[in-house]
Coordinates of C-alpha atoms and ligand atoms in Angstrom, one line a residue:
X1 CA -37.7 -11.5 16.2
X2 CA -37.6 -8.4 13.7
X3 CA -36.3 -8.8 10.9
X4 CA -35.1 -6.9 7.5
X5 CA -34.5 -8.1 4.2
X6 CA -31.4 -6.4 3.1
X7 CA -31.3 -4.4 -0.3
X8 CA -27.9 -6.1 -1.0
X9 CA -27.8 -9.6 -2.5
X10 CA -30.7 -10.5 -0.8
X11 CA -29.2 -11.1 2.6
X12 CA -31.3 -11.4 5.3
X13 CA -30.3 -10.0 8.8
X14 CA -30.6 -10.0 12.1
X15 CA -32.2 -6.2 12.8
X16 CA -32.4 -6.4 16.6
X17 CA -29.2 -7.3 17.5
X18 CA -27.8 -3.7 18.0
X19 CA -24.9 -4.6 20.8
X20 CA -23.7 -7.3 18.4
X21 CA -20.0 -6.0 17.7
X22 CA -17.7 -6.7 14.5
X23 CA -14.5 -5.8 14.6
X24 CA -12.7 -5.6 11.3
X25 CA -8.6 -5.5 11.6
X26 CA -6.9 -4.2 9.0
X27 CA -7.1 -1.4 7.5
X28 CA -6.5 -2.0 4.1
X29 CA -9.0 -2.9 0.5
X30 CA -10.3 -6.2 2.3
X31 CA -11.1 -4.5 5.2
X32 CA -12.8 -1.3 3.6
X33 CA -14.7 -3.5 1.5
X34 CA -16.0 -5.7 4.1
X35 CA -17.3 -2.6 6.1
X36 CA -18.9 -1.2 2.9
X37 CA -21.0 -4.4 2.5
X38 CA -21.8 -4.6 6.2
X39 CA -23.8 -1.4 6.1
X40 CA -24.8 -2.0 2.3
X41 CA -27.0 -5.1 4.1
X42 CA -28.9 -2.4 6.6
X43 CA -27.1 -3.7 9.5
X44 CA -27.0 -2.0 12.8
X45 CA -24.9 -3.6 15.0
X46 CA -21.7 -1.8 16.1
X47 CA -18.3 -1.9 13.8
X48 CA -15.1 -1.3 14.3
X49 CA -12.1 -0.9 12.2
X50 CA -8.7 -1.2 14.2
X51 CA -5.4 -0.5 11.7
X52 CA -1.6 -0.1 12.1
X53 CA -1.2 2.7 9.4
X54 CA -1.9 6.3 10.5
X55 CA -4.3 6.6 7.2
X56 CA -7.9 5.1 6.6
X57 CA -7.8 2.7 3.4
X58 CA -5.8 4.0 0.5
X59 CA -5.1 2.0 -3.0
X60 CA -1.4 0.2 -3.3
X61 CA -1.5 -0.6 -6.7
X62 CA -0.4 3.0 -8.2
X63 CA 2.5 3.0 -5.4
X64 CA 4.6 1.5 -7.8
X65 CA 3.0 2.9 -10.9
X66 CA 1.4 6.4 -11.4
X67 CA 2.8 7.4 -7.8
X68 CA 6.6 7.4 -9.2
X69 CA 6.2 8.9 -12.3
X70 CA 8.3 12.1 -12.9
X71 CA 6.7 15.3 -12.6
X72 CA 3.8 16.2 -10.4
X73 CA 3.0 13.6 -7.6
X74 CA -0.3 12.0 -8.0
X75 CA -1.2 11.6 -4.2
X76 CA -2.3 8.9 -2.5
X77 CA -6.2 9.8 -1.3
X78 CA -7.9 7.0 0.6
X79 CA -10.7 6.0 -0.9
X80 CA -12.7 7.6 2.0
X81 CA -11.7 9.6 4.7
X82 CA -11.8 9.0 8.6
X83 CA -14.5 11.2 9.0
X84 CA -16.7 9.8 6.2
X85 CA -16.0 6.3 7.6
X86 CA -17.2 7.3 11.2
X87 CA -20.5 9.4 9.6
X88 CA -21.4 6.8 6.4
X89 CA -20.6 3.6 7.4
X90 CA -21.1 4.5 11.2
X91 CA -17.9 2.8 12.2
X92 CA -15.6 3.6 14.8
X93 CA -11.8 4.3 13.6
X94 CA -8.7 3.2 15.3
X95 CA -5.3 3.7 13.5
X96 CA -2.0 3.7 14.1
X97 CA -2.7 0.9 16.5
X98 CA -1.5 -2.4 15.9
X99 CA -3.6 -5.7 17.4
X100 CA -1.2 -8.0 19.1
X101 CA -2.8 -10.8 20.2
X102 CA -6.2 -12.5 20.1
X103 CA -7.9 -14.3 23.3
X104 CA -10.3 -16.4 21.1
X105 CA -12.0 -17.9 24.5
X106 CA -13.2 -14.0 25.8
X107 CA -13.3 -12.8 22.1
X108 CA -10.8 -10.1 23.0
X109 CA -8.0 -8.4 21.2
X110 CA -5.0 -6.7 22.9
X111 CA -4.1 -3.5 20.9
X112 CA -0.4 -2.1 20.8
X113 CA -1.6 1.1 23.0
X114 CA -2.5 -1.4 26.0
X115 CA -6.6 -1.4 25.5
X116 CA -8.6 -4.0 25.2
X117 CA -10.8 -4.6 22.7
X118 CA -14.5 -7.1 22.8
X119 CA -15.6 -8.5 19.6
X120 CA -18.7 -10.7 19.2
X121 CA -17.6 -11.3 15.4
X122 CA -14.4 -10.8 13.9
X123 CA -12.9 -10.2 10.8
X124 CA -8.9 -10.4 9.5
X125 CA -7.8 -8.3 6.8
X126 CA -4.3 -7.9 7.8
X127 CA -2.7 -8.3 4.5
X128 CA 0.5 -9.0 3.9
X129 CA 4.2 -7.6 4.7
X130 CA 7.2 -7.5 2.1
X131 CA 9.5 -9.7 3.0
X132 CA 13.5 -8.6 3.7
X133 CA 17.0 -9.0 3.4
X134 CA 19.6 -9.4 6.3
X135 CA 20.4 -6.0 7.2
X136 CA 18.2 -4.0 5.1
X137 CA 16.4 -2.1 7.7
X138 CA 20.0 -0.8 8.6
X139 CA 20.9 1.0 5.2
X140 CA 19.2 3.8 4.1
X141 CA 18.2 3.4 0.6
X142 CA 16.8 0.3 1.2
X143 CA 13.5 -0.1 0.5
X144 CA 10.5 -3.1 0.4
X145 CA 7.9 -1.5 -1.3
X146 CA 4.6 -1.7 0.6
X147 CA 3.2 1.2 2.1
X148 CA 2.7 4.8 0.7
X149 CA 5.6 5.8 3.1
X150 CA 8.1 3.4 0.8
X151 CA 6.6 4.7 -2.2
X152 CA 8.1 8.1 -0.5
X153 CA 11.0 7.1 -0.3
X154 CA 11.6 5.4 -3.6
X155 CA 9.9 8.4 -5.4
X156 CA 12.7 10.9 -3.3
X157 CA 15.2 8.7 -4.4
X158 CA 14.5 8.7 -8.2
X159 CA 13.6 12.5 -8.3
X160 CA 17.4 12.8 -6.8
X161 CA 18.5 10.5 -10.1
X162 CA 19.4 7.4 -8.1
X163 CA 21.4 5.1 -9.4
X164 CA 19.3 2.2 -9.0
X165 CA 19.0 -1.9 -8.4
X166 CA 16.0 -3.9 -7.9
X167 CA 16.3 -6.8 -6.1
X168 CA 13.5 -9.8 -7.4
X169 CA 11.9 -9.7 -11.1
X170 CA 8.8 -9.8 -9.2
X171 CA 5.8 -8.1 -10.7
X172 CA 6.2 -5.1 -8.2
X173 CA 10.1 -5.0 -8.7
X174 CA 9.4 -4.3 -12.4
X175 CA 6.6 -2.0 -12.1
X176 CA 9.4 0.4 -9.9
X177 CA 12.2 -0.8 -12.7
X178 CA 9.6 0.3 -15.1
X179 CA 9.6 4.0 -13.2
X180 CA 12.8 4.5 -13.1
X181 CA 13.7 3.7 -16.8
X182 CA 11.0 6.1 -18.0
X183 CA 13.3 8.9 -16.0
X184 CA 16.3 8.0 -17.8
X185 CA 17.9 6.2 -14.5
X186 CA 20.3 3.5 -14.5
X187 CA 18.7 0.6 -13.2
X188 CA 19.7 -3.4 -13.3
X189 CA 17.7 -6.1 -11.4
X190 CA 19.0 -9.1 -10.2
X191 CA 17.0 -12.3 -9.7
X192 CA 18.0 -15.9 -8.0
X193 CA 16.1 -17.5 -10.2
X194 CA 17.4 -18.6 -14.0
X195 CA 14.1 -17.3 -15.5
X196 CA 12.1 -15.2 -13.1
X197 CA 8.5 -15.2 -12.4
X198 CA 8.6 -19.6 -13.4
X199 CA 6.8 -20.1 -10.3
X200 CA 4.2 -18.0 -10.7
X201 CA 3.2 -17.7 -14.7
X202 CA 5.0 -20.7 -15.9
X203 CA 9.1 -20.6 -17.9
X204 CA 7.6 -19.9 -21.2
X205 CA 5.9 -16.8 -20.1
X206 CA 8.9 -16.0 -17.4
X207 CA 11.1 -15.5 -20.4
X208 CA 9.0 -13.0 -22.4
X209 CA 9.1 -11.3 -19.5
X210 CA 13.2 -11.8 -19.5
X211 CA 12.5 -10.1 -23.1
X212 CA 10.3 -7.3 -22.1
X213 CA 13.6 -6.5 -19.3
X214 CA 16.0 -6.6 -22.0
X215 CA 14.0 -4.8 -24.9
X216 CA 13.1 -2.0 -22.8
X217 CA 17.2 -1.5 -22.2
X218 CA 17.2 -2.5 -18.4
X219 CA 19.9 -5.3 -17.4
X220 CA 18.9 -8.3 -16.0
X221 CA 21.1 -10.5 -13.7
X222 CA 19.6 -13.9 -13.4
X223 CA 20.8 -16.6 -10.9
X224 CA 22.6 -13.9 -8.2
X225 CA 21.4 -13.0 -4.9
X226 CA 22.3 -10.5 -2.7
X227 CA 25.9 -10.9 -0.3
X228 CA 25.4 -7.4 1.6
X229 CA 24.5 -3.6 1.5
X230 CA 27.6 -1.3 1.1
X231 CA 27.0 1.6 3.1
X232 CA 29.1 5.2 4.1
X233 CA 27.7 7.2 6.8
X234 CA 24.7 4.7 7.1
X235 CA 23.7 5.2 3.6
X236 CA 23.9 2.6 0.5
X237 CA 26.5 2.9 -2.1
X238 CA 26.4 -0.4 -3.9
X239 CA 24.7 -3.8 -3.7
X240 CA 27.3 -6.8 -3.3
X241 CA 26.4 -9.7 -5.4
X242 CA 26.9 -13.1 -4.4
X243 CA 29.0 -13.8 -7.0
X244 CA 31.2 -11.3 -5.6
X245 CA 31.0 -9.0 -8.1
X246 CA 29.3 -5.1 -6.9
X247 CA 26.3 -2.9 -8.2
X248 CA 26.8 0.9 -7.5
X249 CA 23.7 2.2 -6.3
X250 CA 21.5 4.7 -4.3
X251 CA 18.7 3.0 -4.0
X252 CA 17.8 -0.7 -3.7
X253 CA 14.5 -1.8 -3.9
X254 CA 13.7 -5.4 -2.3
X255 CA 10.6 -7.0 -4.2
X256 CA 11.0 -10.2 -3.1
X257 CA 7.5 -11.7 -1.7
X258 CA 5.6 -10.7 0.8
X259 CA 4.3 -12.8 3.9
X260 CA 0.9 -13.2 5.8
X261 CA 0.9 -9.9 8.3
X262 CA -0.5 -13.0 11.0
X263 CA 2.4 -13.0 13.7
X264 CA -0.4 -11.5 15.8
X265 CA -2.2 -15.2 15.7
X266 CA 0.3 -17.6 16.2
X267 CA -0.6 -18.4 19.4
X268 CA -3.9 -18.0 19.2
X269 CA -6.3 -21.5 17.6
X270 CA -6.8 -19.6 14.7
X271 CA -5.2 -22.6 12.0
X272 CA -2.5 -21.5 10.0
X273 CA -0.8 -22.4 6.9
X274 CA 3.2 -22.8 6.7
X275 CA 3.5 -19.5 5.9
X276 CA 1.6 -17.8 8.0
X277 CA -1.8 -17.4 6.0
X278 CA -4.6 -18.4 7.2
X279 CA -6.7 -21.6 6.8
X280 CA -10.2 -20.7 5.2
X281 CA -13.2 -22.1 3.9
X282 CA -14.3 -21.2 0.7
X283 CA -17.2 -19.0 2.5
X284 CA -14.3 -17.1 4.5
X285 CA -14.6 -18.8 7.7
X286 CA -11.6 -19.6 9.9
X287 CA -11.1 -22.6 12.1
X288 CA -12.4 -20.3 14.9
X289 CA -16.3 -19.9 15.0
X290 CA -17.0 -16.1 15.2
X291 CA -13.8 -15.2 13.1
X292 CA -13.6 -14.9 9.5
X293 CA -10.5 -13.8 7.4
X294 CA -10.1 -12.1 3.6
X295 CA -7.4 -10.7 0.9
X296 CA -3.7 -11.1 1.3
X297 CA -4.1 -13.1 4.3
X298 CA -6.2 -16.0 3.7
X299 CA -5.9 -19.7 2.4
X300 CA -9.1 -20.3 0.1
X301 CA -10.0 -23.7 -1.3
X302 CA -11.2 -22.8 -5.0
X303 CA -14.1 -25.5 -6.1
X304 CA -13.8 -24.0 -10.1
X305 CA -9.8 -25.7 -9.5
X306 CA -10.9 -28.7 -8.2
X307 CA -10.3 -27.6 -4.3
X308 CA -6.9 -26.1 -4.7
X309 CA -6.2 -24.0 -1.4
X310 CA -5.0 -20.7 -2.7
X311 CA -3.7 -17.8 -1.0
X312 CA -3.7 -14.8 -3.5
X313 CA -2.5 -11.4 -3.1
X314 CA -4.2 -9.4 -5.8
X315 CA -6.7 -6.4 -5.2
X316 CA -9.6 -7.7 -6.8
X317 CA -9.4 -10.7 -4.9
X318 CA -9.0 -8.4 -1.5
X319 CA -12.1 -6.2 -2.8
X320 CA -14.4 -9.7 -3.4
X321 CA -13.5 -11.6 -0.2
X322 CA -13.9 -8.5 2.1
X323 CA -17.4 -7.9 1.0
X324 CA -18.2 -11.6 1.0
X325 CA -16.5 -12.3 4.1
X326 CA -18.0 -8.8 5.8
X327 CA -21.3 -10.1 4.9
X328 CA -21.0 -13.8 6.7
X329 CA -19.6 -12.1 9.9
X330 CA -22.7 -10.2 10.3
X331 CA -25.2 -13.0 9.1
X332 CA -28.4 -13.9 11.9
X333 CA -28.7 -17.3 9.8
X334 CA -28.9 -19.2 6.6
X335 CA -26.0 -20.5 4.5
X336 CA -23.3 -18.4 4.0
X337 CA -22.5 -16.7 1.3
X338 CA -19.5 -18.4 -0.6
X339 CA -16.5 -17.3 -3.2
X340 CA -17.4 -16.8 -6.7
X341 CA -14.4 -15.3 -8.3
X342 CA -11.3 -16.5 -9.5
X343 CA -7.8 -15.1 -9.1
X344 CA -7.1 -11.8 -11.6
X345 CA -4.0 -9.3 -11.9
X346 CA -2.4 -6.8 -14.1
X347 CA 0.1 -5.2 -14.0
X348 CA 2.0 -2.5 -16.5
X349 CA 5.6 -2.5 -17.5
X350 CA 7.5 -0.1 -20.2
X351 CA 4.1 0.8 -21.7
X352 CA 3.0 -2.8 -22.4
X353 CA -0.2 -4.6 -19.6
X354 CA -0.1 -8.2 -18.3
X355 CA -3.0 -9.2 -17.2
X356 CA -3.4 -12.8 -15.6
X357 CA -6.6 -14.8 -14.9
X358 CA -7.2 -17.9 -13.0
X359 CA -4.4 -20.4 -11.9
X360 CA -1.0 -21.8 -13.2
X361 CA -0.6 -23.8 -10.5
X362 CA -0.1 -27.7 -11.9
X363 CA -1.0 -26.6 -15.7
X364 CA 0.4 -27.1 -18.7
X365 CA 0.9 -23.5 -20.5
X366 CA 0.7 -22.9 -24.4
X367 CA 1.7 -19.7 -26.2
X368 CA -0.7 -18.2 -29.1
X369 CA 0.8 -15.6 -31.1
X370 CA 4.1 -14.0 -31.5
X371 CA 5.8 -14.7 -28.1
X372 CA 5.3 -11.6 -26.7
X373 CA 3.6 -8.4 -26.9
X374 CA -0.2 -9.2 -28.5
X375 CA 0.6 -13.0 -27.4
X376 CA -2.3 -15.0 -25.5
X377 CA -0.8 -18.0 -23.2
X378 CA -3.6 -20.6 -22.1
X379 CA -2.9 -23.2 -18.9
X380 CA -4.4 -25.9 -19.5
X381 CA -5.2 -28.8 -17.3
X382 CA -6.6 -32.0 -18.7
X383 CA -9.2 -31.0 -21.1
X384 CA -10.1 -28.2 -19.2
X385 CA -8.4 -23.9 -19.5
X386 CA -7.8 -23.0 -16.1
X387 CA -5.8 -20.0 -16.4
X388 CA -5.0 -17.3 -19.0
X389 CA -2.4 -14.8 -19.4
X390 CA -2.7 -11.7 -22.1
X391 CA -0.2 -9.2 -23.3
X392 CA -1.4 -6.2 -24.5
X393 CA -4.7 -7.6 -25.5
X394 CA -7.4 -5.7 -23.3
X395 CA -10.0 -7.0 -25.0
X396 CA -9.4 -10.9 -24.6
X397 CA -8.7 -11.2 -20.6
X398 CA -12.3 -11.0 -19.3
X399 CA -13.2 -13.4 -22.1
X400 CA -11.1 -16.2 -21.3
X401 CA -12.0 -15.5 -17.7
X402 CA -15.6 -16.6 -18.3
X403 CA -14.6 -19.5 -20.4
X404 CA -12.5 -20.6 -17.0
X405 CA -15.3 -19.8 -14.3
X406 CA -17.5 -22.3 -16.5
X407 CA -14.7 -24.5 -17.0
X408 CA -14.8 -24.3 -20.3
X409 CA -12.9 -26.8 -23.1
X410 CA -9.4 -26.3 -23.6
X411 CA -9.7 -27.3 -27.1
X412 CA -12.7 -24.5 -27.2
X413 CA -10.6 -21.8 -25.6
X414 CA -7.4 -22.5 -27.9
X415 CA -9.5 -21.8 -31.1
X416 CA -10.8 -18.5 -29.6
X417 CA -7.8 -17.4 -28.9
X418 CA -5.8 -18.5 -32.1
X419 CA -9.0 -16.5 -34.1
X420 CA -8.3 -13.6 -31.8
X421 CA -4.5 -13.4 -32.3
X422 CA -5.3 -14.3 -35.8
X423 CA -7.5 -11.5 -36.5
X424 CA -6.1 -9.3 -34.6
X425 CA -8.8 -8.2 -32.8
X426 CA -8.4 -8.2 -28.7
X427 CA -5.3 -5.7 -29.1
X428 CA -5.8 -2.6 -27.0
X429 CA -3.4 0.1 -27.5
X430 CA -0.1 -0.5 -25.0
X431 CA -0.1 1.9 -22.0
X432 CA 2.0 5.0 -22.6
X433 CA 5.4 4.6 -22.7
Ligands
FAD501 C1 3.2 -1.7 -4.5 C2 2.1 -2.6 -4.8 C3 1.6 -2.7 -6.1 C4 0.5 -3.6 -6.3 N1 0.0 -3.7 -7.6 C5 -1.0 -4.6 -7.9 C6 -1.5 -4.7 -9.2 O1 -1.1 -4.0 -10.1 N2 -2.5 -5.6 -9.4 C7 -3.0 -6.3 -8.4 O2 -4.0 -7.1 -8.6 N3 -2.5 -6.3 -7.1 C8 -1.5 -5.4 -6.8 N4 -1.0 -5.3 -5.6 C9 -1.5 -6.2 -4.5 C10 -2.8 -5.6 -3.8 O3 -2.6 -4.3 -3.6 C11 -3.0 -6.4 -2.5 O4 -3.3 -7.7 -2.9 C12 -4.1 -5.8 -1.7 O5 -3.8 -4.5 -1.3 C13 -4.4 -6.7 -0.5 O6 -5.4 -6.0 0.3 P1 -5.5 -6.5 1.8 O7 -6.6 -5.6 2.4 O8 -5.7 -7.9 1.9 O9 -4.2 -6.2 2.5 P2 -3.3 -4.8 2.7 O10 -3.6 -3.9 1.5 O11 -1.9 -5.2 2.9 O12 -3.9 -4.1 4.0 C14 -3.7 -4.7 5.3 C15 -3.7 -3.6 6.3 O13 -3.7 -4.2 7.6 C16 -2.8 -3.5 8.4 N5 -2.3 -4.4 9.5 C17 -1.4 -5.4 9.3 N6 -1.2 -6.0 10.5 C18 -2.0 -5.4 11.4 C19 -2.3 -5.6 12.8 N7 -1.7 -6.5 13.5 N8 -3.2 -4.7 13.4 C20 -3.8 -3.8 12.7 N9 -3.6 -3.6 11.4 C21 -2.7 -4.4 10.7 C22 -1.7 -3.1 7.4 O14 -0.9 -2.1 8.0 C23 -2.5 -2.7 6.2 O15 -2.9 -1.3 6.3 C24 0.0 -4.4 -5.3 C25 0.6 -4.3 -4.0 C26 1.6 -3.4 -3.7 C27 2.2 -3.4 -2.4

């Protein structure tokens, strides 16, 4: 049996095996990077990439950053082209088709233009989809904020001077609220919650970001939902408010959550969570020999947090578990490769950077500094940090992160940070306003 010992991570794979097939769906970061480290190992076999969007791979995070800024529109480019994907990575392209089902028994997918398609290993990088309102879909001016096309529409919206409301204090909500107040617009956002964001980074840090809303100038609703889109002619005029009361307003934008894009599997054995994500193992592999899953989509039990099953939507997690998982599809033997990283996110608003490492999930969260911008806030659980949130201090982040991955003391990682905030070292200049 021929074999080649891969330049990449050591990996050693099966060189024969030329009519073995992996099929990758999803085009998005997971599945890009998961055909990247395929053909980094020297494999040969055949690979193909099936996704619903007409482009190959392109980045979301600027959709609701650089991409609405006023002036010149910084254009989405995928970070490679169809062609280089077919003639570098030797993979065979197929978008703007949707898979619709999975026959786990033949290894066969059924795509939305009526072929079939064999698979001998399979990959899902299906991401996720933002979730909606009642009756969004039929108001134009409504907008979930997922794909370059609704970045599209929300930039043709602001360059007209909408008036607008963003529904959900999410993290992508005020990224786009963020936009808009840098062009002068009116914007409010209301939120069910009484402090936004609890859930995911804790109360304490949920109300500086309450702060950051309010200093910046934007008004911020809390404990409303939305009753119904007022519309003329089909398009929105105003946003009515559960508490009867109504917004005025051009454009809406609907950050609310986003689910596991996995309808596709439901009948299938693949296991699945309660919403829709995938169960995993912590190297990637389904409940379905011969199918493996990574990014938005997949449940991932995290050993550094004691075995907590997390599903995480952030791009650096996407970008690690494509490769890893890409890797284990296409492995002739040995152990697979397993996940090393722990969750990480930024994200900018009004000129300041959150950046978020680890988990908050069952912590108890301390503040370090001034409550705000240049503030560190540690999770802590037991004697252990296990997560880390920074404000406008760069420098810190990827410190605490290692202090977490070696499950460092908490007592150890509060004095580093108080000597930080002390100091005032860590502080990297906020983003431009
Ligand atoms: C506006 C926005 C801003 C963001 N900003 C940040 C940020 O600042 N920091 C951060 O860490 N993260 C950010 N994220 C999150 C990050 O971009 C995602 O976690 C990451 O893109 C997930 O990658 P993925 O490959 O798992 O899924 P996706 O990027 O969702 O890609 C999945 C692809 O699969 C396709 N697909 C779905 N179903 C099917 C099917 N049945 N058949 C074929 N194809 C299918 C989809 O059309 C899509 O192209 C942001 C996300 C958005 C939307």
């Amino acid at each position: 049996m021929p074999r080649s010992r891969s330049a990449a991570r050591g990996l050693t794979v099966t060189e024969f095996d030329d009519e073995r097939n992996l099929v990758v769906v999803g085009g998005g970061l997971a599945g890009l990077r998961a055909i990247e480290a395929v053909r980094g190992t020297g494999w040969r076999g055949s690979l193909t990439l099936v996704g619903a969007e007409d482009h190959p791979p392109y980045d979301r995070p600027p959709l609701s950053k650089s991409f609405l800024a006023e002036g010149p529109l910084d254009q989405v480019t995928p970070f490679r082209s169809t062609v280089q994907l077919r003639e570098e990575l030797g993979t065979d392209v197929i978008l703007g088709t949707r898979v619709e089902g999975v026959d786990t028994d033949r290894r066969s997918l059924q795509l939305s233009d009526g072929r079939r398609l064999a698979y001998d290993s399979l990959l899902v990088a299906t991401g996720s989809n933002a979730r909606k309102l009642d009756g969004q879909d039929s108001v134009s001016g409504v907008v979930g904020l997922r794909t370059d096309r609704d970045a599209a529409e929300v930039r043709r919206h602001l360059d007209q001077g909408a008036r607008v409301v963003i529904v959900g204090a999410g993290f992508v909500g005020s990224e786009v609220a963020s936009a808009a107040l840098q062009r002068g617009l009116h914007v409010t956002i209301i939120d069910s919650e009484p402090v936004p964001l609890t859930r995911s980074v804790g109360r304490q840090v949920g109300e500086m970001c309450v702060d950051l809303h309010r200093a910046a100038g934007v008004e911020l609703r809390t404990e409303v939902g939305v009753a119904s889109f007022a519309s003329r002619g089909g398009r929105l005029t105003g946003v009515v408010l559960t508490d009867g009361s109504e917004l005025p307003a051009d454009l809406a934008v609907v950050g609310i959550g986003a689910t596991p894009a996995t309808h596709w599997l439901t009948n299938s054995d693949v296991a699945l969570e309660a919403d829709g994500g995938i169960v995993c193992g912590d190297d990637l592999a389904t409940s379905v020999p011969g199918i493996w899953a990574a990014g938005d989509v997949a449940h991932v039990p995290y050993e550094v947090f004691g075995g907590d099953l997390l599903r995480v939507e952030h791009w650096t997690n996407a970008a690690e578990q494509g490769a890893i998982a890409g890797r284990n599809a296409i492995r002739g033997e040995g152990d697979p490769e397993k996940i090393s990283g722990i969750p990480y996110f930024w994200s900018n608003w009004y000129g300041h950077r959150l950046q978020f490492v680890g988990t908050s999930l069952r912590t108890e969260e301390v503040v370090i500094g001034p409550g705000g911008p240049g503030s560190v806030v540690l999770y802590r659980r037991g004697d252990r940090i296990v997560g880390a949130l920074t404000i406008d201090r760069g420098g810190d982040i990827m410190k605490l992160r290692r202090r977490i991955v070696a499950r460092g003391s908490w007592d150890e990682a509060v004095e580093f940070a108080t000597a930080r905030v002390e100091d005032g070292s860590g502080t990297k200049q906020t983003l431009p306003a």
